[in-house]
Amino acid sequence: MEEITLAIAVEENTTPLSPEDEKLSIGANLAYGLQHVLTMYGGIVAVPLIIGQASGLTPADVGLLVTASLFAGGLATILQTIGIPFFGSRLPLVQGVSFSGVATMIAITGHGGIQAVLGAVIAASFIGLLITPVFSRITRFFPPIVTGIVITTIGLTLMPVAAGWAMGGNRSSPDFGSQANILLAAVTLVIVLLLSKLASAAISRLSILLAIIIGTGIAYAAGIADFSRVTNGPLVALPQIFHFGYPLFDTAAIISMCIVIMVTLVETSADILAVGEIVGAKVDARRLGDGLRADMLSSILAPVVGSFTQSAFAQNVGLVAVTGIKSRFVVATGGLFLVALGLLPIVGRIVAAVPSSVLGGAGLVLFGTVAASGIRTLAKVDYENNMNLIIVATSIGFGMIPIASPGFYEHFPAWVITIFHSGISSAALMAITLNLLFNHLTTGNSDQQSVFVAGTERLIRYQDIAGLHDGDYFLNGKLYDANGAEVPLVPLEAH
């Protein structure tokens, strides 16, 4: 009896391990963590390359911007996944330089150079840190209809990225869109699918990484991959504090960057909620607030080493979904890889040598999985006798505008472009607004809903059933009473 009582007590005191807290072997952490890095490497280096070239920096200084972004992204990822009190969502989210501020930062460089950009990022991120308590209390305004719209839009908006990679990545290259590049992407895609079909769970989960390695090997054998520049440059490069000079705090630049921070907070909130949905973890106001504070703290500190605003990478949310590996420690290992890449540029040059076409083939599966996860979430939404269908239709359509027509907002003020140039933020803002309008502010809602509702459920008028008796039933187009006798139906014209 004592043994049974002890066993029951142990069972009652044992808390089930959350999926994000699962601890894998060192080998698994290294393999899956590297897979995360390979998935987002092209994206994390793109922003410093664009900003550095727009600022007129030398190639050496542009290289320092790239190194700083890798280093800062690694530290931000570790903070987000491992966490400290009040900072970090403790979810499998990879952090890196945010794309949302590219246009604004380029505009700022024209007036105050790279120093004004760094100053604006620090000041605006500090303001963002102060207002995170407001954002952390809006989780009730992110029901499945909103998160489903955002997750679906994330996947759809990333498809042009996958297509660009598949075509070669560099649009100015003469072989951009060549049959060789697209064929290489197709081969990589086929390898992903074949490896995913194998009975081995380990190989299936590593299908993306293995496909990238095999695809790169095929590209090298075909003379497409170029590793000749791997040995060019230093082996080790430590981050340099304020290498570009002390930041300049320009009021106009800070105001412009504050708009970017608002967009970043919306996108990060969506990513945290999305990965929480995929992992199956509860994301309450406190957890969302901790994640947003980690985002803003990382963005404040990143300019010290020469980087910019930090945000969660949507493509890695897709990797969590497609592999089923939900451990935050795997992503933290990816953060360590990023830190190493920031300290060892030669490793970064090796990763950079992976052909874009190979990444495009793998990206097609990754980004498509994000969209599929969103569709799965939207399938849980109730569409009967409400306006949810039109909320989904309008929000996704609105989010697709900047993807289908990138120049749609080019004649609008800069703040409009900053907010709506991203399909993700466009869809998120529209979904939140319409959900509030139709599902929370119900005053004035008509009981005769729009045509979008009419076909969502079956309606029968009371007068149509007034002549029925208890036990009557309808079978094969005929009406019968409780005793099985057929009840004659009067034609409509006889009324």
Coordinates of C-alpha atoms in Angstrom, one line a residue:
M1 CA 0.0 0.0 0.0
E2 CA 2.9 2.4 0.8
E3 CA 4.4 1.7 -2.6
I4 CA 1.1 2.3 -4.4
T5 CA 0.5 5.6 -2.4
L6 CA 4.1 6.8 -3.2
A7 CA 3.6 6.0 -6.9
I8 CA 0.3 8.0 -7.0
A9 CA 1.9 10.9 -5.2
V10 CA 4.9 10.9 -7.7
E11 CA 2.4 10.8 -10.7
E12 CA 0.4 13.7 -9.3
N13 CA 3.4 15.8 -8.7
T14 CA 4.9 15.2 -12.2
T15 CA 4.3 18.0 -14.6
P16 CA 4.2 17.0 -18.3
L17 CA 7.0 18.5 -20.3
S18 CA 5.9 21.1 -22.7
P19 CA 6.9 20.5 -26.4
E20 CA 9.1 23.6 -26.5
D21 CA 11.0 22.5 -23.4
E22 CA 12.0 19.1 -24.8
K23 CA 15.8 18.5 -24.6
L24 CA 17.3 16.5 -27.4
S25 CA 20.8 15.1 -27.7
I26 CA 23.8 17.3 -28.5
G27 CA 24.0 15.9 -32.0
A28 CA 20.3 16.5 -32.7
N29 CA 20.6 20.1 -31.4
L30 CA 23.6 20.8 -33.6
A31 CA 22.0 19.3 -36.7
Y32 CA 18.6 20.9 -36.3
G33 CA 20.1 24.2 -35.1
L34 CA 22.3 24.3 -38.2
Q35 CA 19.2 23.7 -40.3
H36 CA 17.6 26.8 -38.8
V37 CA 20.7 28.9 -39.6
L38 CA 20.8 27.7 -43.2
T39 CA 17.1 28.5 -43.6
M40 CA 17.4 32.1 -42.6
Y41 CA 21.0 32.9 -43.5
G42 CA 20.2 34.6 -46.8
G43 CA 17.6 36.8 -45.2
I44 CA 19.7 37.9 -42.2
V45 CA 22.6 39.1 -44.4
A46 CA 20.4 40.8 -47.0
V47 CA 19.5 43.8 -44.9
P48 CA 23.0 44.8 -43.9
L49 CA 24.1 44.3 -47.6
I50 CA 21.3 46.6 -48.8
I51 CA 21.9 49.3 -46.1
G52 CA 25.6 49.2 -46.4
Q53 CA 25.5 49.7 -50.2
A54 CA 22.9 52.5 -49.9
S55 CA 25.2 54.2 -47.3
G56 CA 28.2 54.1 -49.6
L57 CA 30.3 52.0 -47.2
T58 CA 33.4 50.2 -48.4
P59 CA 33.2 46.5 -49.1
A60 CA 35.1 45.9 -45.9
D61 CA 32.7 47.9 -43.8
V62 CA 29.7 46.2 -45.5
G63 CA 31.3 42.9 -44.4
L64 CA 31.5 44.3 -40.8
L65 CA 27.7 45.1 -41.0
V66 CA 27.0 41.5 -42.0
T67 CA 29.2 40.1 -39.3
A68 CA 27.5 42.4 -36.7
S69 CA 24.1 41.3 -37.9
L70 CA 24.9 37.6 -37.5
F71 CA 26.4 38.2 -34.0
A72 CA 23.5 40.3 -32.8
G73 CA 20.9 37.9 -34.3
G74 CA 22.6 35.0 -32.4
L75 CA 22.5 36.8 -29.1
A76 CA 18.9 37.9 -29.7
T77 CA 17.9 34.4 -30.5
I78 CA 19.4 33.0 -27.3
L79 CA 17.7 35.7 -25.3
Q80 CA 14.3 35.0 -26.9
T81 CA 14.5 31.2 -26.5
I82 CA 16.3 30.7 -23.2
G83 CA 15.1 33.9 -21.6
I84 CA 15.8 35.9 -18.5
P85 CA 13.2 37.3 -16.1
F86 CA 10.8 39.6 -18.0
F87 CA 12.7 39.1 -21.3
G88 CA 12.2 36.2 -23.8
S89 CA 9.1 34.2 -24.8
R90 CA 11.0 30.9 -24.3
L91 CA 9.6 29.6 -27.6
P92 CA 11.5 28.3 -30.7
L93 CA 11.9 31.7 -32.5
V94 CA 14.9 32.7 -34.5
Q95 CA 15.8 36.4 -34.3
G96 CA 17.5 38.5 -37.0
V97 CA 17.5 41.9 -38.7
S98 CA 14.0 43.0 -39.5
F99 CA 13.1 43.7 -43.2
S100 CA 10.3 46.1 -42.2
G101 CA 12.7 49.0 -41.8
V102 CA 14.8 48.7 -45.0
A103 CA 13.0 51.6 -46.9
T104 CA 13.0 53.9 -43.9
M105 CA 16.7 53.2 -43.0
I106 CA 17.7 53.9 -46.6
A107 CA 15.9 57.2 -46.5
I108 CA 17.6 58.1 -43.2
T109 CA 21.1 57.4 -44.7
G110 CA 20.5 60.1 -47.3
H111 CA 20.3 62.7 -44.5
G112 CA 22.5 61.5 -41.6
G113 CA 24.3 58.5 -42.9
I114 CA 24.7 55.2 -41.0
Q115 CA 25.2 57.0 -37.7
A116 CA 21.7 58.5 -37.9
V117 CA 20.2 55.1 -38.7
L118 CA 21.9 53.5 -35.6
G119 CA 20.7 56.4 -33.4
A120 CA 17.1 56.2 -34.7
V121 CA 17.1 52.4 -34.1
I122 CA 18.3 52.8 -30.5
A123 CA 15.8 55.6 -29.6
A124 CA 12.8 54.1 -31.4
S125 CA 13.5 50.6 -29.9
F126 CA 13.6 52.2 -26.4
I127 CA 10.2 53.8 -27.0
G128 CA 9.0 50.4 -28.2
L129 CA 10.3 48.8 -25.0
L130 CA 8.2 51.2 -23.0
I131 CA 4.9 50.5 -24.8
T132 CA 5.2 46.7 -24.8
P133 CA 2.8 46.4 -21.8
V134 CA 0.1 47.7 -24.2
F135 CA 0.8 45.2 -26.9
S136 CA 1.1 42.3 -24.4
R137 CA -2.5 42.8 -23.4
I138 CA -4.1 42.4 -26.8
T139 CA -4.0 38.6 -27.0
R140 CA -7.8 38.4 -26.7
F141 CA -7.9 40.3 -30.0
F142 CA -5.9 37.5 -31.6
P143 CA -8.5 34.6 -31.8
P144 CA -7.9 31.8 -34.4
I145 CA -9.4 33.8 -37.2
V146 CA -6.7 36.5 -36.7
T147 CA -3.8 34.2 -36.1
G148 CA -4.9 31.9 -39.0
I149 CA -5.1 34.9 -41.4
V150 CA -1.6 36.1 -40.3
I151 CA 0.0 32.6 -40.5
T152 CA -1.5 32.0 -44.0
T153 CA -0.3 35.4 -45.2
I154 CA 3.2 34.9 -43.8
G155 CA 3.5 31.7 -46.0
L156 CA 2.0 33.4 -49.1
T157 CA 4.2 36.5 -48.8
L158 CA 7.3 34.4 -48.5
M159 CA 6.6 32.6 -51.8
P160 CA 8.1 35.4 -54.0
V161 CA 11.3 35.0 -51.9
A162 CA 11.4 31.2 -52.6
A163 CA 10.8 31.9 -56.3
G164 CA 13.6 34.5 -56.4
W165 CA 16.0 32.1 -54.8
A166 CA 15.0 29.3 -57.2
M167 CA 15.7 31.6 -60.1
G168 CA 19.2 32.3 -58.8
G169 CA 18.8 35.0 -56.1
N170 CA 20.6 37.8 -57.9
R171 CA 18.3 39.6 -60.3
S172 CA 21.2 41.4 -62.0
S173 CA 23.0 38.2 -62.8
P174 CA 22.8 37.1 -66.4
D175 CA 21.8 33.6 -65.4
F176 CA 18.9 34.7 -63.3
G177 CA 15.9 32.6 -64.1
S178 CA 18.0 30.2 -66.2
Q179 CA 16.9 26.6 -66.8
A180 CA 19.9 25.4 -64.8
N181 CA 19.0 27.4 -61.7
I182 CA 15.3 26.3 -61.8
L183 CA 16.3 22.7 -62.5
L184 CA 18.6 22.8 -59.5
A185 CA 15.8 24.1 -57.3
A186 CA 13.5 21.4 -58.6
V187 CA 16.0 18.7 -57.9
T188 CA 16.4 20.0 -54.3
L189 CA 12.6 20.0 -53.9
V190 CA 12.4 16.4 -55.1
I191 CA 15.2 15.4 -52.6
V192 CA 13.3 17.0 -49.8
L193 CA 10.2 15.1 -50.7
L194 CA 12.0 11.8 -51.1
L195 CA 13.8 12.1 -47.8
S196 CA 10.6 13.1 -46.1
K197 CA 9.0 9.8 -47.3
L198 CA 11.7 7.6 -45.8
A199 CA 10.8 5.4 -42.9
S200 CA 13.7 6.8 -40.8
A201 CA 12.3 9.6 -38.5
A202 CA 15.7 11.2 -38.1
I203 CA 16.3 11.5 -41.8
S204 CA 12.8 12.7 -42.4
R205 CA 13.2 15.5 -39.8
L206 CA 16.5 16.5 -41.3
S207 CA 15.2 16.4 -44.9
I208 CA 15.6 20.1 -45.4
L209 CA 19.3 20.2 -44.2
L210 CA 20.2 17.0 -46.0
A211 CA 18.6 18.3 -49.2
I212 CA 20.5 21.5 -49.0
I213 CA 23.8 19.6 -48.5
I214 CA 23.1 17.2 -51.3
G215 CA 21.8 20.0 -53.6
T216 CA 25.0 22.0 -53.0
G217 CA 27.1 18.9 -53.8
I218 CA 25.2 18.5 -57.1
A219 CA 25.7 22.2 -57.8
Y220 CA 29.4 22.0 -57.1
A221 CA 29.8 19.0 -59.4
A222 CA 27.9 20.9 -62.1
G223 CA 30.1 23.9 -61.7
I224 CA 27.3 26.2 -60.3
A225 CA 28.5 26.5 -56.7
D226 CA 31.6 28.7 -56.2
F227 CA 33.7 28.2 -53.1
S228 CA 36.8 30.1 -54.4
R229 CA 36.2 33.1 -52.1
V230 CA 35.9 31.1 -48.9
T231 CA 39.5 31.7 -48.0
N232 CA 39.5 35.4 -48.8
G233 CA 39.4 37.6 -45.7
P234 CA 40.2 37.1 -42.0
L235 CA 39.6 33.9 -40.2
V236 CA 38.4 35.6 -37.0
A237 CA 36.8 39.0 -36.6
L238 CA 35.6 40.3 -33.2
P239 CA 32.6 42.7 -33.2
Q240 CA 33.8 46.3 -33.0
I241 CA 32.0 48.7 -30.6
F242 CA 30.6 51.7 -32.5
H243 CA 32.9 51.1 -35.4
F244 CA 30.9 53.5 -37.5
G245 CA 31.1 56.2 -34.9
Y246 CA 28.7 57.2 -32.2
P247 CA 25.0 57.2 -33.1
L248 CA 23.3 60.5 -34.1
F249 CA 19.8 61.1 -32.6
D250 CA 17.8 63.0 -35.2
T251 CA 14.2 63.8 -34.3
A252 CA 12.7 63.2 -37.8
A253 CA 14.7 60.0 -38.2
I254 CA 13.5 58.7 -34.7
I255 CA 9.8 59.5 -35.6
S256 CA 10.2 57.6 -38.9
M257 CA 11.8 54.6 -37.1
C258 CA 9.0 54.6 -34.5
I259 CA 6.6 53.7 -37.2
V260 CA 8.9 50.8 -38.2
I261 CA 9.0 49.7 -34.5
M262 CA 5.2 49.6 -34.4
V263 CA 5.1 47.4 -37.4
T264 CA 7.8 45.2 -35.9
L265 CA 5.8 44.8 -32.7
V266 CA 2.8 43.7 -34.8
E267 CA 4.8 41.3 -36.8
T268 CA 6.6 39.9 -33.8
S269 CA 3.3 39.5 -31.9
A270 CA 2.0 37.6 -34.9
D271 CA 5.1 35.3 -35.1
I272 CA 5.0 34.6 -31.4
L273 CA 1.3 33.7 -31.6
A274 CA 1.9 31.6 -34.8
V275 CA 4.7 29.5 -33.3
G276 CA 2.7 29.1 -30.1
E277 CA -0.1 27.7 -32.2
I278 CA 2.2 25.4 -34.1
V279 CA 4.0 24.2 -30.9
G280 CA 0.7 23.9 -28.9
A281 CA 1.9 26.3 -26.2
K282 CA -0.3 28.8 -24.4
V283 CA 0.7 32.4 -25.2
D284 CA -0.8 34.7 -22.6
A285 CA -0.3 38.4 -22.1
R286 CA 2.8 37.8 -19.9
R287 CA 4.5 35.5 -22.4
L288 CA 3.8 37.8 -25.3
G289 CA 5.1 40.7 -23.3
D290 CA 8.3 38.9 -22.4
G291 CA 8.8 38.1 -26.1
L292 CA 8.2 41.7 -27.2
R293 CA 10.6 43.0 -24.5
A294 CA 13.3 40.7 -25.7
D295 CA 12.7 42.0 -29.3
M296 CA 13.1 45.6 -28.2
L297 CA 16.1 45.0 -25.9
S298 CA 17.9 43.2 -28.7
S299 CA 17.1 46.1 -31.0
I300 CA 18.5 48.6 -28.5
L301 CA 21.8 46.8 -28.1
A302 CA 22.3 45.7 -31.7
P303 CA 23.5 49.1 -33.0
V304 CA 26.3 49.0 -30.5
V305 CA 28.0 46.4 -32.6
G306 CA 26.7 47.8 -35.9
S307 CA 23.4 46.1 -36.5
F308 CA 19.7 47.1 -36.7
T309 CA 16.2 46.2 -35.4
Q310 CA 15.7 42.6 -34.5
S311 CA 12.6 40.6 -35.2
A312 CA 11.5 36.9 -35.4
F313 CA 12.1 35.2 -38.8
A314 CA 8.9 33.9 -40.3
Q315 CA 10.6 31.2 -42.4
N316 CA 11.9 29.5 -39.3
V317 CA 8.4 29.3 -38.0
G318 CA 7.7 27.2 -41.1
L319 CA 10.7 25.1 -40.3
V320 CA 9.3 24.3 -36.9
A321 CA 6.1 23.2 -38.5
V322 CA 7.6 21.1 -41.3
T323 CA 10.1 19.2 -39.1
G324 CA 8.0 18.8 -36.0
I325 CA 11.0 19.7 -33.9
K326 CA 9.5 22.2 -31.4
S327 CA 12.3 22.4 -28.8
R328 CA 13.5 25.9 -28.0
F329 CA 16.9 24.5 -27.2
V330 CA 17.4 23.5 -30.8
V331 CA 16.8 27.1 -31.9
A332 CA 19.1 28.4 -29.1
T333 CA 21.8 26.1 -30.6
G334 CA 21.1 27.9 -33.9
G335 CA 21.7 31.2 -32.0
L336 CA 25.1 29.9 -30.9
F337 CA 25.8 29.1 -34.6
L338 CA 24.9 32.6 -35.5
V339 CA 27.2 34.0 -32.8
A340 CA 30.0 31.7 -34.1
L341 CA 29.4 33.0 -37.7
G342 CA 29.7 36.5 -36.4
L343 CA 33.1 35.7 -34.9
L344 CA 34.3 33.4 -37.7
P345 CA 33.6 35.0 -41.0
I346 CA 35.1 32.1 -42.9
V347 CA 32.3 29.9 -41.7
G348 CA 29.8 32.5 -42.8
R349 CA 31.5 32.6 -46.3
I350 CA 31.0 28.8 -46.5
V351 CA 27.3 29.1 -45.8
A352 CA 27.0 32.0 -48.1
A353 CA 28.4 29.8 -50.9
V354 CA 25.3 27.6 -50.9
P355 CA 23.6 28.4 -54.2
S356 CA 20.4 30.4 -53.9
S357 CA 18.6 27.9 -56.2
V358 CA 19.2 25.2 -53.6
L359 CA 17.6 27.4 -50.9
G360 CA 14.7 28.1 -53.3
G361 CA 13.9 24.4 -53.7
A362 CA 13.9 23.9 -49.9
G363 CA 12.1 27.2 -49.3
L364 CA 9.1 26.2 -51.4
V365 CA 8.3 23.4 -48.9
L366 CA 9.1 25.6 -45.9
F367 CA 7.0 28.6 -46.8
G368 CA 4.2 26.5 -48.2
T369 CA 4.1 24.7 -44.8
V370 CA 3.5 28.1 -43.1
A371 CA 0.5 28.8 -45.3
A372 CA -0.8 25.3 -44.8
S373 CA -0.5 25.8 -41.0
G374 CA -2.6 29.0 -41.3
I375 CA -5.2 27.2 -43.3
R376 CA -5.4 24.5 -40.7
T377 CA -6.0 27.2 -38.1
L378 CA -8.7 28.9 -40.2
A379 CA -10.5 25.5 -40.4
K380 CA -11.2 25.8 -36.7
V381 CA -13.1 29.0 -37.2
D382 CA -16.9 29.1 -36.9
Y383 CA -18.4 30.6 -40.1
E384 CA -22.1 30.1 -39.4
N385 CA -24.3 33.1 -39.2
N386 CA -21.4 35.6 -38.7
M387 CA -19.1 37.8 -40.8
N388 CA -15.9 35.6 -40.3
L389 CA -15.8 34.6 -44.0
I390 CA -15.7 38.2 -45.2
I391 CA -13.0 39.0 -42.5
V392 CA -10.8 36.2 -43.9
A393 CA -11.4 37.2 -47.5
T394 CA -10.8 40.9 -47.0
S395 CA -7.7 40.5 -44.8
I396 CA -5.9 38.0 -47.0
G397 CA -6.8 40.0 -50.1
F398 CA -5.5 43.2 -48.5
G399 CA -2.3 41.4 -47.4
M400 CA -1.7 40.2 -51.0
I401 CA -1.8 43.7 -52.5
P402 CA 1.9 44.6 -51.8
I403 CA 2.9 41.1 -53.0
A404 CA 0.9 41.2 -56.3
S405 CA 1.7 44.8 -56.9
P406 CA 4.9 46.0 -55.0
G407 CA 4.5 49.6 -56.3
F408 CA 0.9 49.9 -55.1
Y409 CA 1.6 52.5 -52.4
E410 CA 4.6 54.3 -54.0
H411 CA 2.7 57.6 -54.4
F412 CA 1.6 57.6 -50.7
P413 CA 3.4 59.2 -47.8
A414 CA 6.4 57.4 -46.4
W415 CA 4.6 56.3 -43.2
V416 CA 1.9 54.6 -45.3
I417 CA 4.5 52.8 -47.3
T418 CA 6.3 51.7 -44.1
I419 CA 3.2 50.2 -42.6
F420 CA 1.6 48.6 -45.7
H421 CA 4.5 47.6 -47.8
S422 CA 4.6 44.4 -45.8
G423 CA 1.8 41.9 -46.7
I424 CA 2.1 40.5 -43.2
S425 CA 1.5 43.8 -41.3
S426 CA -1.2 44.7 -43.8
A427 CA -3.2 41.5 -43.3
A428 CA -2.6 41.6 -39.5
L429 CA -3.9 45.2 -39.1
M430 CA -6.9 44.5 -41.4
A431 CA -7.8 41.2 -39.5
I432 CA -7.5 42.9 -36.1
T433 CA -9.6 45.9 -37.2
L434 CA -12.4 43.8 -38.9
N435 CA -12.5 41.3 -36.0
L436 CA -13.0 44.2 -33.6
L437 CA -15.6 45.8 -35.9
F438 CA -17.7 42.7 -36.5
N439 CA -17.1 40.4 -33.5
H440 CA -16.4 42.8 -30.6
L441 CA -18.2 46.1 -31.4
T442 CA -21.5 44.3 -32.2
T443 CA -23.6 47.4 -31.7
G444 CA -25.4 48.1 -35.0
N445 CA -24.8 44.7 -36.5
S446 CA -27.8 43.6 -38.6
D447 CA -29.5 40.3 -37.9
Q448 CA -29.8 40.1 -41.7
Q449 CA -26.2 39.6 -42.5
S450 CA -24.6 40.0 -45.9
V451 CA -24.6 37.7 -48.8
F452 CA -21.3 36.2 -47.5
V453 CA -23.3 34.7 -44.6
A454 CA -26.3 33.6 -46.5
G455 CA -24.7 30.5 -47.9
T456 CA -22.8 29.5 -44.7
E457 CA -25.7 27.6 -43.0
R458 CA -29.1 26.0 -43.8
L459 CA -32.2 28.2 -42.9
I460 CA -35.8 27.0 -42.9
R461 CA -38.8 29.4 -42.4
Y462 CA -41.1 28.7 -39.6
Q463 CA -44.1 28.7 -41.9
D464 CA -42.5 25.9 -43.9
I465 CA -42.7 23.5 -40.9
A466 CA -46.0 24.8 -39.4
G467 CA -48.0 22.1 -41.1
L468 CA -45.8 19.2 -40.0
H469 CA -46.8 16.8 -37.2
D470 CA -44.6 15.1 -34.6
G471 CA -42.9 12.1 -36.1
D472 CA -43.1 13.2 -39.8
Y473 CA -40.0 12.5 -41.7
F474 CA -38.6 13.2 -45.2
L475 CA -37.0 10.4 -47.3
N476 CA -36.0 10.2 -50.9
G477 CA -37.9 13.3 -51.8
K478 CA -41.2 12.2 -50.1
L479 CA -42.8 13.1 -46.8
Y480 CA -44.1 10.4 -44.5
D481 CA -46.0 10.6 -41.2
A482 CA -45.1 8.7 -38.0
N483 CA -46.9 5.6 -39.2
G484 CA -45.0 5.5 -42.5
A485 CA -48.0 6.7 -44.6
E486 CA -47.0 9.1 -47.4
V487 CA -48.2 12.7 -47.0
P488 CA -49.1 14.3 -50.3
L489 CA -47.2 17.4 -51.2
V490 CA -49.1 20.3 -52.8
P491 CA -47.3 21.8 -55.8
L492 CA -46.2 25.5 -55.3
E493 CA -48.6 26.8 -58.0
A494 CA -51.6 25.2 -56.2
H495 CA -51.2 27.6 -53.3

